[in-house]
Short mmCIF file of C-alpha atoms and ligand atoms in Angstrom, two decimals:
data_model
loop_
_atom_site.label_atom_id
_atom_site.label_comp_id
_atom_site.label_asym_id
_atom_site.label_seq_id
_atom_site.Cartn_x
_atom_site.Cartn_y
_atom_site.Cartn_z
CA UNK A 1 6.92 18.76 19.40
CA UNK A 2 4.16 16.08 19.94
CA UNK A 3 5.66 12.48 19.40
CA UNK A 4 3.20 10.41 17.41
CA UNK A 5 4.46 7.42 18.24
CA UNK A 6 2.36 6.74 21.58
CA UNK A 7 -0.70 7.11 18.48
CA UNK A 8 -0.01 4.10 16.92
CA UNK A 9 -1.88 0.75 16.63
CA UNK A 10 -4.24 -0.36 14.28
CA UNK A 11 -7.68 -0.68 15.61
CA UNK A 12 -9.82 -2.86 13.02
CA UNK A 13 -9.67 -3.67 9.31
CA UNK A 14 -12.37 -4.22 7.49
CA UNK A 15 -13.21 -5.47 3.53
CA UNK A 16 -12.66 -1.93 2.28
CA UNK A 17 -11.10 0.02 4.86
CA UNK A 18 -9.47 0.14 8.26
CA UNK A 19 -9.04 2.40 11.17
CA UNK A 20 -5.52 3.07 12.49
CA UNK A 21 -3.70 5.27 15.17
CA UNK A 22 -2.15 8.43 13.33
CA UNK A 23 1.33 7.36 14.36
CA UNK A 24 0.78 3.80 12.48
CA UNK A 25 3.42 3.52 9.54
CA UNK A 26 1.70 2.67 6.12
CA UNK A 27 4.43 0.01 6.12
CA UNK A 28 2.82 -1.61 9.49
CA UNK A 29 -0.61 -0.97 7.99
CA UNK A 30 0.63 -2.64 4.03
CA UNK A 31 1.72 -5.91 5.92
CA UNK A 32 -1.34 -5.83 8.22
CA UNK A 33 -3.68 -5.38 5.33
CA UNK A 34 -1.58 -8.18 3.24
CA UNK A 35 -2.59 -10.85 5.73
CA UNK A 36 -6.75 -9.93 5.27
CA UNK A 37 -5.59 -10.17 1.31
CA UNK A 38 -5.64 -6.38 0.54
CA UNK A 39 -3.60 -3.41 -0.08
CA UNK A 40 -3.37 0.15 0.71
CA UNK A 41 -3.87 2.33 -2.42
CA UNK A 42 -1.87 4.90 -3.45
CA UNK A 43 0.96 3.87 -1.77
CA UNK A 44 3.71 6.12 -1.17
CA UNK A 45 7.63 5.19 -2.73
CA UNK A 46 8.89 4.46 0.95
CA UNK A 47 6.12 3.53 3.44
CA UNK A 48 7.95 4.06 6.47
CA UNK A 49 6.05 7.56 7.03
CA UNK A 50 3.27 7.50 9.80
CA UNK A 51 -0.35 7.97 8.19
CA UNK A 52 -0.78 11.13 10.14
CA UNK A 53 2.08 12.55 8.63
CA UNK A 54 1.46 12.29 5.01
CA UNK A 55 -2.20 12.75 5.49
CA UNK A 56 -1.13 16.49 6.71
CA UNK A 57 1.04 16.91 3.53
CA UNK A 58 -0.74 14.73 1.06
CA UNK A 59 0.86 11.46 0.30
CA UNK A 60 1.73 11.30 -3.47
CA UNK A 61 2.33 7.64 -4.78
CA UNK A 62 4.09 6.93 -7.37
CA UNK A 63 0.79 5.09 -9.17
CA UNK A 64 -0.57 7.20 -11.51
CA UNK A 65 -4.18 6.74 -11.76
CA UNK A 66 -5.43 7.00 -7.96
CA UNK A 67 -4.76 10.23 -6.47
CA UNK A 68 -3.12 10.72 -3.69
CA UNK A 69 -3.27 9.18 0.08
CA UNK A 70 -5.39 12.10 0.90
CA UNK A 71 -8.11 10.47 -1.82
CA UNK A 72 -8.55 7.71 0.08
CA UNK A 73 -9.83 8.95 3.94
CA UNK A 74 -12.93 8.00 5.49
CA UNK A 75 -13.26 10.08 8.30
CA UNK A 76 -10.47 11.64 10.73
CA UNK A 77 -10.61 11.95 14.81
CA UNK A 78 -8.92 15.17 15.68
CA UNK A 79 -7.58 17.11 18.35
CA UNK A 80 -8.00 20.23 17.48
CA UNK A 81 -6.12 23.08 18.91
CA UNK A 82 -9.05 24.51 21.32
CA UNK A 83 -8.37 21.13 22.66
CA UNK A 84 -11.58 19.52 21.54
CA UNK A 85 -11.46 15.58 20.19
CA UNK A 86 -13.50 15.96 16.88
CA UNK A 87 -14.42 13.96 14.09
CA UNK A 88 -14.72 14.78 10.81
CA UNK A 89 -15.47 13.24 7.11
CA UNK A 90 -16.64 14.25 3.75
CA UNK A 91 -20.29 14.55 5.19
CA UNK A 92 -19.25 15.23 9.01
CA UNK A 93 -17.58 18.97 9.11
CA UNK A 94 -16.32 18.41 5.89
CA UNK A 95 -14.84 22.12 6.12
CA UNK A 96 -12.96 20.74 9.00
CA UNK A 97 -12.06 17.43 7.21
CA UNK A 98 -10.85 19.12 4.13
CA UNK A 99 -8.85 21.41 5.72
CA UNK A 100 -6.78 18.85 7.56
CA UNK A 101 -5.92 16.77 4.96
CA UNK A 102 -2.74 18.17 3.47
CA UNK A 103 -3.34 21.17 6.06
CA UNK A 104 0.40 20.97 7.33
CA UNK A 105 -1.20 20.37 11.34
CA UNK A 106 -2.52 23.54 10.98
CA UNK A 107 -5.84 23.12 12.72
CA UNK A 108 -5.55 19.48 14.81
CA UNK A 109 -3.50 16.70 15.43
CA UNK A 110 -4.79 14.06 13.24
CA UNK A 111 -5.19 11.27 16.66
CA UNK A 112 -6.86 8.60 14.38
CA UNK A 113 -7.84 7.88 10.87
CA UNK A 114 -10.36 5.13 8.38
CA UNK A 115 -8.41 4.62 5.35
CA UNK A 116 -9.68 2.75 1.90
CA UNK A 117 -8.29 -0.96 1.37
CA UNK A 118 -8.45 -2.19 -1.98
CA UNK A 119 -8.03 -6.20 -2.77
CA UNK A 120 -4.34 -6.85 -2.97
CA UNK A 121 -2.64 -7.38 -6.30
CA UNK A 122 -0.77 -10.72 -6.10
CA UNK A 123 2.32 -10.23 -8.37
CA UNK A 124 4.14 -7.00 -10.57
CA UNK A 125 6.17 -6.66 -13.30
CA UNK A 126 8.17 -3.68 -13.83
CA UNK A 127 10.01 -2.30 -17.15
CA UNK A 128 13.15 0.00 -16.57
CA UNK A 129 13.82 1.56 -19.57
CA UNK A 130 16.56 3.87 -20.71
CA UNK A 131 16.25 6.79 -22.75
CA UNK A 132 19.10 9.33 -23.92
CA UNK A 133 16.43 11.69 -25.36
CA UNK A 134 14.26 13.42 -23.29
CA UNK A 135 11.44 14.05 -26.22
CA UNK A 136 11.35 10.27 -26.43
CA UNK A 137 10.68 9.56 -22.45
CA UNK A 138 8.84 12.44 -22.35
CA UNK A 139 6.42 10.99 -25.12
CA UNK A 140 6.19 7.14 -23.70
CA UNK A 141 5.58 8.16 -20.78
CA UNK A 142 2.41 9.97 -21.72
CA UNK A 143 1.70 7.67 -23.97
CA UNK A 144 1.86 5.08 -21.31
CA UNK A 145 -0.39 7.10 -18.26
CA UNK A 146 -2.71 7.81 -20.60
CA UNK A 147 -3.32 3.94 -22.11
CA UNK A 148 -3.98 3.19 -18.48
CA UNK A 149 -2.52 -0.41 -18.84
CA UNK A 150 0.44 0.43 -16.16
CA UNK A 151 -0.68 0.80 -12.45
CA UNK A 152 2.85 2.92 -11.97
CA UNK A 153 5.05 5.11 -13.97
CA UNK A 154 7.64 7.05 -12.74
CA UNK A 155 11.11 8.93 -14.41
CA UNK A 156 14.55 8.94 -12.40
CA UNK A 157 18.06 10.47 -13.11
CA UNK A 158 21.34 10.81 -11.77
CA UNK A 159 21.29 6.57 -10.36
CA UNK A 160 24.85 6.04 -9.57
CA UNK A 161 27.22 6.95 -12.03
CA UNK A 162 25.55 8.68 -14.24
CA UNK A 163 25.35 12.79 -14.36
CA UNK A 164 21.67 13.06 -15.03
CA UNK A 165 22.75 12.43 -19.05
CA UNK A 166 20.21 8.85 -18.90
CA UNK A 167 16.12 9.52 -18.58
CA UNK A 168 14.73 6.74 -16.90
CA UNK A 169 11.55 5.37 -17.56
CA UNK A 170 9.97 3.20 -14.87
CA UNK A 171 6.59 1.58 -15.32
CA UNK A 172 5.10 -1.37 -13.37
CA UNK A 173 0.94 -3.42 -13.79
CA UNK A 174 -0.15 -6.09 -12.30
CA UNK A 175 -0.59 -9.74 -13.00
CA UNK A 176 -4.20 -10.76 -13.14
CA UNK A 177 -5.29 -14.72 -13.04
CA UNK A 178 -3.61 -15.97 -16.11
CA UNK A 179 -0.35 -14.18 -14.85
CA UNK A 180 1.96 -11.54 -15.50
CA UNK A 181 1.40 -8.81 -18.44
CA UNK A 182 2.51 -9.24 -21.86
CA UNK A 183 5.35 -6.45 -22.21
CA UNK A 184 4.93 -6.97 -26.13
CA UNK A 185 1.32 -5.60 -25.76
CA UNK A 186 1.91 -2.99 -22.92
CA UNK A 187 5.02 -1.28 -24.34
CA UNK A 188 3.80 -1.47 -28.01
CA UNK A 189 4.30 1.63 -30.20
CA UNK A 190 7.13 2.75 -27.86
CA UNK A 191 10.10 4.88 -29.30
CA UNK A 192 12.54 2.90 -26.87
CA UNK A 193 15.08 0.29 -27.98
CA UNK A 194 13.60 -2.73 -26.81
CA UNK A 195 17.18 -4.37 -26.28
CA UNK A 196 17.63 -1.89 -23.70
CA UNK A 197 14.61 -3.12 -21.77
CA UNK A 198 15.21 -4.66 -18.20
CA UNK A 199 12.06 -6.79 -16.97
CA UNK A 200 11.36 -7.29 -13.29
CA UNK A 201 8.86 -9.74 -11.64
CA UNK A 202 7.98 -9.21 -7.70
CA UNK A 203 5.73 -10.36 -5.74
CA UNK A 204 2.85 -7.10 -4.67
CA UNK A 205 4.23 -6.56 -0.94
CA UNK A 206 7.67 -7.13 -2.05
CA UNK A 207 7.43 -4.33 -5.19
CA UNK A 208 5.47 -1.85 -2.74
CA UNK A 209 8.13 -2.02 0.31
CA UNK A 210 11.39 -1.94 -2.33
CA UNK A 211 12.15 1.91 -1.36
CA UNK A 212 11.92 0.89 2.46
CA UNK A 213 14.65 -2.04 1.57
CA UNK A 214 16.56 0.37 -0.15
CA UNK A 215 16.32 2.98 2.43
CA UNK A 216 17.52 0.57 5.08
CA UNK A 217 20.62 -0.29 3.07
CA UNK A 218 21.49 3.42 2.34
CA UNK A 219 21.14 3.90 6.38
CA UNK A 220 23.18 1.20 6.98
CA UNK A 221 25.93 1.71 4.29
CA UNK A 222 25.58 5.62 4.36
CA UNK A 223 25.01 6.60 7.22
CA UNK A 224 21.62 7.73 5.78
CA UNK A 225 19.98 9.25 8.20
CA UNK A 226 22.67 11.52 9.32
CA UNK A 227 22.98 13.57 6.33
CA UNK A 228 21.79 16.70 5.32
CA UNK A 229 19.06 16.24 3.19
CA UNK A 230 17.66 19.94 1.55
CA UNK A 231 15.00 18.08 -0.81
CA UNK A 232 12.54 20.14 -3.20
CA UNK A 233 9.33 19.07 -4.38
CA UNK A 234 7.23 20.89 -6.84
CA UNK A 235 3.95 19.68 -8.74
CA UNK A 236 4.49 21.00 -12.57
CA UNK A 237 1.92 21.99 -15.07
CA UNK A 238 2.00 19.05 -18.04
CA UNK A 239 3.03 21.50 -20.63
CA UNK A 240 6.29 22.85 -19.12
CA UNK A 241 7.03 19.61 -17.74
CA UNK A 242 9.92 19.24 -20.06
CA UNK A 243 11.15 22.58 -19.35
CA UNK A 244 11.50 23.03 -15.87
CA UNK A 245 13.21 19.44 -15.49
CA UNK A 246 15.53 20.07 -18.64
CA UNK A 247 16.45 23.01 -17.20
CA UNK A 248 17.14 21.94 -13.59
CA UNK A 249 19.26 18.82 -14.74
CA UNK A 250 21.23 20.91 -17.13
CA UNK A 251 22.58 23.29 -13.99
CA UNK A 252 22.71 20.39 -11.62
CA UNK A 253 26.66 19.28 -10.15
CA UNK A 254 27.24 16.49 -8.69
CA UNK A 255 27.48 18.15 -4.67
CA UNK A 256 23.31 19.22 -6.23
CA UNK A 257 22.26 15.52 -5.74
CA UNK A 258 25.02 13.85 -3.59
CA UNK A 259 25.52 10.26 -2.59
CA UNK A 260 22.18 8.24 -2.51
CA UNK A 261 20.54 11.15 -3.67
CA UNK A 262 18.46 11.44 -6.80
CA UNK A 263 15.77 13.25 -8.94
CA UNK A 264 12.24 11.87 -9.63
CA UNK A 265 9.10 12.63 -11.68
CA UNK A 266 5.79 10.95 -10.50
CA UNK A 267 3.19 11.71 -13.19
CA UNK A 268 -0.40 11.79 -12.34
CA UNK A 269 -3.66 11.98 -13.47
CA UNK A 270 -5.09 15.03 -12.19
CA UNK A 271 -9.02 14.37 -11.98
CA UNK A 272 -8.09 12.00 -9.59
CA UNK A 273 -5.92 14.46 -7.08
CA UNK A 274 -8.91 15.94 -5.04
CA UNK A 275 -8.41 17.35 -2.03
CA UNK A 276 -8.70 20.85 -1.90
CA UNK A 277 -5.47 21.10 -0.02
CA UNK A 278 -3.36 19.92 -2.17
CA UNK A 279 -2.27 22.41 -4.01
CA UNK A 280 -1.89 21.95 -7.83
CA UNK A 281 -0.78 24.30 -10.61
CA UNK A 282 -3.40 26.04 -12.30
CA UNK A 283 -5.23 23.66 -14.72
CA UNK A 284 -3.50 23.68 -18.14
CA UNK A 285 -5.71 22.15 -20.87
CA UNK A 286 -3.84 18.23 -19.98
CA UNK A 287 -5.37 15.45 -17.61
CA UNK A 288 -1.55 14.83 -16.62
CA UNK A 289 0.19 16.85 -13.86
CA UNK A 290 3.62 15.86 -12.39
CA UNK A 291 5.55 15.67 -8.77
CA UNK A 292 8.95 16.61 -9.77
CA UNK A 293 11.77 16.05 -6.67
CA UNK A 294 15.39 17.48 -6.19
CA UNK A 295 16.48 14.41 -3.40
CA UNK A 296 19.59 16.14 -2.59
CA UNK A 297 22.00 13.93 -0.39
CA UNK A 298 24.56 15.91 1.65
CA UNK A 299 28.04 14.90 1.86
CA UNK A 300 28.80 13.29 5.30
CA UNK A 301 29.39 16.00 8.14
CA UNK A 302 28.40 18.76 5.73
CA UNK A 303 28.00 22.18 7.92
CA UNK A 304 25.40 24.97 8.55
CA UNK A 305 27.21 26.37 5.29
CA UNK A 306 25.80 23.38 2.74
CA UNK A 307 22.28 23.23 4.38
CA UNK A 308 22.26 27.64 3.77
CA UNK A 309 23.55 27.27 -0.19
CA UNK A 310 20.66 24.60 -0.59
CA UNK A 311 18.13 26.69 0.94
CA UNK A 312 19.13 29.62 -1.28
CA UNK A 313 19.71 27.02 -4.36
CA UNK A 314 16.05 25.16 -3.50
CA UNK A 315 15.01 29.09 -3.40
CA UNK A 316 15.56 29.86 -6.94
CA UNK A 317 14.33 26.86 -8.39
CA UNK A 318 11.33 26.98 -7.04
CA UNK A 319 11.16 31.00 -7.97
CA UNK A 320 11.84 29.32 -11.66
CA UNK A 321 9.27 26.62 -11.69
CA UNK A 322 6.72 28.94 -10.04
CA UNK A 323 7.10 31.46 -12.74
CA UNK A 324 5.85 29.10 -15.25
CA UNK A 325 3.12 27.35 -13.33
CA UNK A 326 4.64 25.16 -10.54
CA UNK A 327 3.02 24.62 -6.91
CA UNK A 328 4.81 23.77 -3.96
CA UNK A 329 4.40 19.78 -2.54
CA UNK A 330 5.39 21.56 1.66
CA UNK A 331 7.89 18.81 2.07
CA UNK A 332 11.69 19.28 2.18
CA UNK A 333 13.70 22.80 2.51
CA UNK A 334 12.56 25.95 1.25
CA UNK A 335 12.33 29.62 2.78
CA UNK A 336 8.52 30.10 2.71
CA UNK A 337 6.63 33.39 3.68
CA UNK A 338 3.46 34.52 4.83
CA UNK A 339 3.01 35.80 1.40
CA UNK A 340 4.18 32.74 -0.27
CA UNK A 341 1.62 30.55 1.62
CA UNK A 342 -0.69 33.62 1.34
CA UNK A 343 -0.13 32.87 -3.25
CA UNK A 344 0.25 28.95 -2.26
CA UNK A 345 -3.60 28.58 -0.75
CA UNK A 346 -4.66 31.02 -3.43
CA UNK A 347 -8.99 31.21 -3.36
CA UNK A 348 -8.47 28.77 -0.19
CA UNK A 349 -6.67 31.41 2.43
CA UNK A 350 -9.99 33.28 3.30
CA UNK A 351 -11.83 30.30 4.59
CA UNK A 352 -8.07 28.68 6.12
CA UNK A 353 -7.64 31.77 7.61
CA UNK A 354 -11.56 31.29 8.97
CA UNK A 355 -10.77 28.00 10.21
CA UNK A 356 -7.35 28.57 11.97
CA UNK A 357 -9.26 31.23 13.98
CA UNK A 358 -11.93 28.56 14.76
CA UNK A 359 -10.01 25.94 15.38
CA UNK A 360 -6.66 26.80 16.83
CA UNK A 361 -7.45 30.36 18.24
CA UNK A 362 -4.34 30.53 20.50
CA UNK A 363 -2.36 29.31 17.04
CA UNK A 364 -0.13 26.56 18.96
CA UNK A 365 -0.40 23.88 16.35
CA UNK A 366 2.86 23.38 14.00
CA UNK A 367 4.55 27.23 13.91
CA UNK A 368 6.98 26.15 12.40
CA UNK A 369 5.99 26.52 9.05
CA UNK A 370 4.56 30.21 9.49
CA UNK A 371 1.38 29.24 7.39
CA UNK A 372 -0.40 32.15 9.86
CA UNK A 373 2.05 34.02 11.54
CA UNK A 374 0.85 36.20 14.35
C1 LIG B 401 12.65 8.21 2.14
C2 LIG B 401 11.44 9.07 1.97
C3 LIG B 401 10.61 8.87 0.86
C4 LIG B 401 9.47 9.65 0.69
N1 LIG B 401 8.64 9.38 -0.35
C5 LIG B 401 7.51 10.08 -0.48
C6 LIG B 401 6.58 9.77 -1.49
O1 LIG B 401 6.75 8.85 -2.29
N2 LIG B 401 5.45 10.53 -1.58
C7 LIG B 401 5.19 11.55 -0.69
O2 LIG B 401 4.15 12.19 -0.79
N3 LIG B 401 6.07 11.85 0.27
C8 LIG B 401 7.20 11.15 0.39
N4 LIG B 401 8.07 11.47 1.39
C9 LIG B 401 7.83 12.68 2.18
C10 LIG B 401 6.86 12.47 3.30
O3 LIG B 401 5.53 12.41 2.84
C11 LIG B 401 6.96 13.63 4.27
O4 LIG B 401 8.29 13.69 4.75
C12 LIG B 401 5.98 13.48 5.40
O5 LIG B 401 5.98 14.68 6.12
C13 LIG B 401 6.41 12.34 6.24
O6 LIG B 401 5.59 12.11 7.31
P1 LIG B 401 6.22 11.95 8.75
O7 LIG B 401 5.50 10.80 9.34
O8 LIG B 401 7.69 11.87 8.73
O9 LIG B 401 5.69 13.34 9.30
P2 LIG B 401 6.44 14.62 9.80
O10 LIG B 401 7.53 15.01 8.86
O11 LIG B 401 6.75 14.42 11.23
O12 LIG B 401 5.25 15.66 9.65
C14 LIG B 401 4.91 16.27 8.43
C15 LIG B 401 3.91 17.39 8.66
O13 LIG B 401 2.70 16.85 9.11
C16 LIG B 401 2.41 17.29 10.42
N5 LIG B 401 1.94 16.11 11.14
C17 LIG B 401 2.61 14.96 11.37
N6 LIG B 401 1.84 14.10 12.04
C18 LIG B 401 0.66 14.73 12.23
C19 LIG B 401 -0.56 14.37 12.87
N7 LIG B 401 -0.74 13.19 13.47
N8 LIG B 401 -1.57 15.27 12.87
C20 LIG B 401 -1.42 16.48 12.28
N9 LIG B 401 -0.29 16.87 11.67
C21 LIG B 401 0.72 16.01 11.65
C22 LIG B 401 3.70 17.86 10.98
O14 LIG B 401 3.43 18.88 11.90
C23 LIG B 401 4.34 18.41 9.73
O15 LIG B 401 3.81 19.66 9.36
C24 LIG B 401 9.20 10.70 1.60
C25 LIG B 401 10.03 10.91 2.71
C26 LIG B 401 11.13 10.10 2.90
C27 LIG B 401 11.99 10.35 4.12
#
């Protein structure tokens, strides 16, 4: 176990992009930016993950239209596991580079990192809107990635209360100079009831650091952080997007989700995903590919019993999805073989295979996972 935390610190910012410690928190680096007037793009739901750590699974925002974390590196200092401090960037060892970002701390420990900054947005507003059909959500929310007049779209079910029976449509843009957007203009054309329309204005570091807030009041009202927590992730193919998730919230029970759990659906555009890494389902004909996440919640003091069930119940819905296109996101709880990450890197496993030789000969970087067993 290597504790990042002695890795933190953020070493400069500049106008477009600044260098940080792996164990910084993209929460630390969002407020540090803020006070130079820019942002971090591609900003993750809850920013209190270290930039080392998503950078080794991928960092999927909820935004829509700018890839992932991953997108947005400049060059990486490594350790890699023949001990050797390395950089690396698109045109320095860019095998290296490429295979570290979303490489699961396969081949290094990610020590430091040069990030894009973008100029800050000043203000949001945000439309949560209800749907009880899921042809209907599925349709405006297409209809509003593919406008490109939101920054951020996202779906959500099962909010307290409800048994998964409401879609939820999410979307969020910017204000620009003569202030916030028109929500006549942006949601015209929509098949929604526009009574049922809740508007939201926030300021930019206040909308980006929301899931942090909320996350700090589950922890303190839920004992958060002690529960179980057997999430699944998946990236679905656009055209059985509707499928897989009607199918997975028509089986789901209540003990599926939990307290302060839930189930999400980012949407993305997938020209702008590029990391090799990053694992996406086959392409499908559509620009649009989706992040779909199971946030199961254990019940407090659950035993080894709960966790197995969700293992073997994160098991088969994955075995579903995957039949019909799906990828895995490797976050969250799910048996994984040598064979499955063998099918998971696909055209990718000769040359990871190549590298992990290279790179980490003695294979003592993150075992855990059994990416290359033996
Ligand atoms: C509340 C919450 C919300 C989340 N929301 C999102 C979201 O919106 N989008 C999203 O993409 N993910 C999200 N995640 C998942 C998150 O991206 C992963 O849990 C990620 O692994 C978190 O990073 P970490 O700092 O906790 O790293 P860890 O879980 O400690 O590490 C993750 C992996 O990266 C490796 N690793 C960690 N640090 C380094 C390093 N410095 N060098 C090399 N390898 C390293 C580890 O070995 C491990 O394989 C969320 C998680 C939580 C808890």
């Amino acid at each position: 176990m290597v504790d990042a935390t002695a890795l933190s610190g953020i070493r400069a910012v500049g106008p477009d992009r600044a260098t940080v410690g792996a164990g910084t928190t993209w929460l630390e680096l969002a407020r540090a930016a803020a006070t130079h007037g820019l942002a971090i793009p591609a900003a993750t739901g809850y920013l209190g993950l270290t930039v080392g750590g998503t950078l080794s699974v991928g960092g999927i925002p909820p935004a829509v239209a700018c890839g992932a974390q991953v997108d947005h590196v400049h060059a990486l200092q490594i350790v890699t596991g023949d001990g050797e401090l390395r950089r690396c960037s698109p045109s320095e060892d860019p095998d290296l580079f490429g295979a570290v970002l979303a490489g699961l701390g396969q081949f290094g420990i990610i020590t430091e990192a040069t990030v894009g900054l973008v100029p800050a947005p000043v203000a949001v507003r945000g439309w949560s809107i209800p749907y009880r059909e899921p042809a209907a959500f599925f349709a405006d929310l297409r209809t509003l990635v593919r406008r490109g007049e939101v920054t951020e779209v996202f779906g959500d079910w099962w909010r307290p209360g409800e048994a998964g029976e409401v879609h939820h449509l999410n979307a969020f843009a910017f204000a620009g100079p003569s202030g916030p957007p028109d929500g006549a203009h942006v949601l015209r054309g929509l098949t929604a009831d526009p009574a049922a329309i809740e508007v939201e204005d926030t300021g930019y570091l206040e909308h980006i650091t929301r899931i942090d807030t909320a996350v700090a009041d589950l922890r303190a009202g839920l004992g958060w952080d002690a529960l179980v927590k057997p999430w699944l992730t998946v990236w679905l193919p656009d055209s059985r997007v509707e499928e897989v998730v009607g199918d997975v919230l028509a089986d789901l029970a209540p003990v599926d989700v939990g307290v302060g759990g839930f189930v999400l659906l980012y949407t993305h555009r997938r020209a702008a995903l590029t990391r090799p890494s990053l694992r996406l389902p086959a392409p499908d004909g559509s620009d649009l590919v989706h992040l779909f996440t199971l946030m199961t919640a254990g019940p407090p003091g659950a035993d080894t019993g709960f966790a197995e069930a969700m293992r073997i119940r994160n098991r088969a819905l994955y075995g579903r999805a995957r039949d019909v296109g799906a990828t895995r996101y490797p976050i969250g709880t799910l048996p994984f073989d040598a064979a499955d990450w063998r099918a998971h890197y696909g055209e990718r496993w000769p040359e990871l295979q190549a590298l992990k030789r290279r790179y980490d000969p003695a294979g003592i970087l993150t075992p855990g996972h059994s990416v290359f067993p033996g």
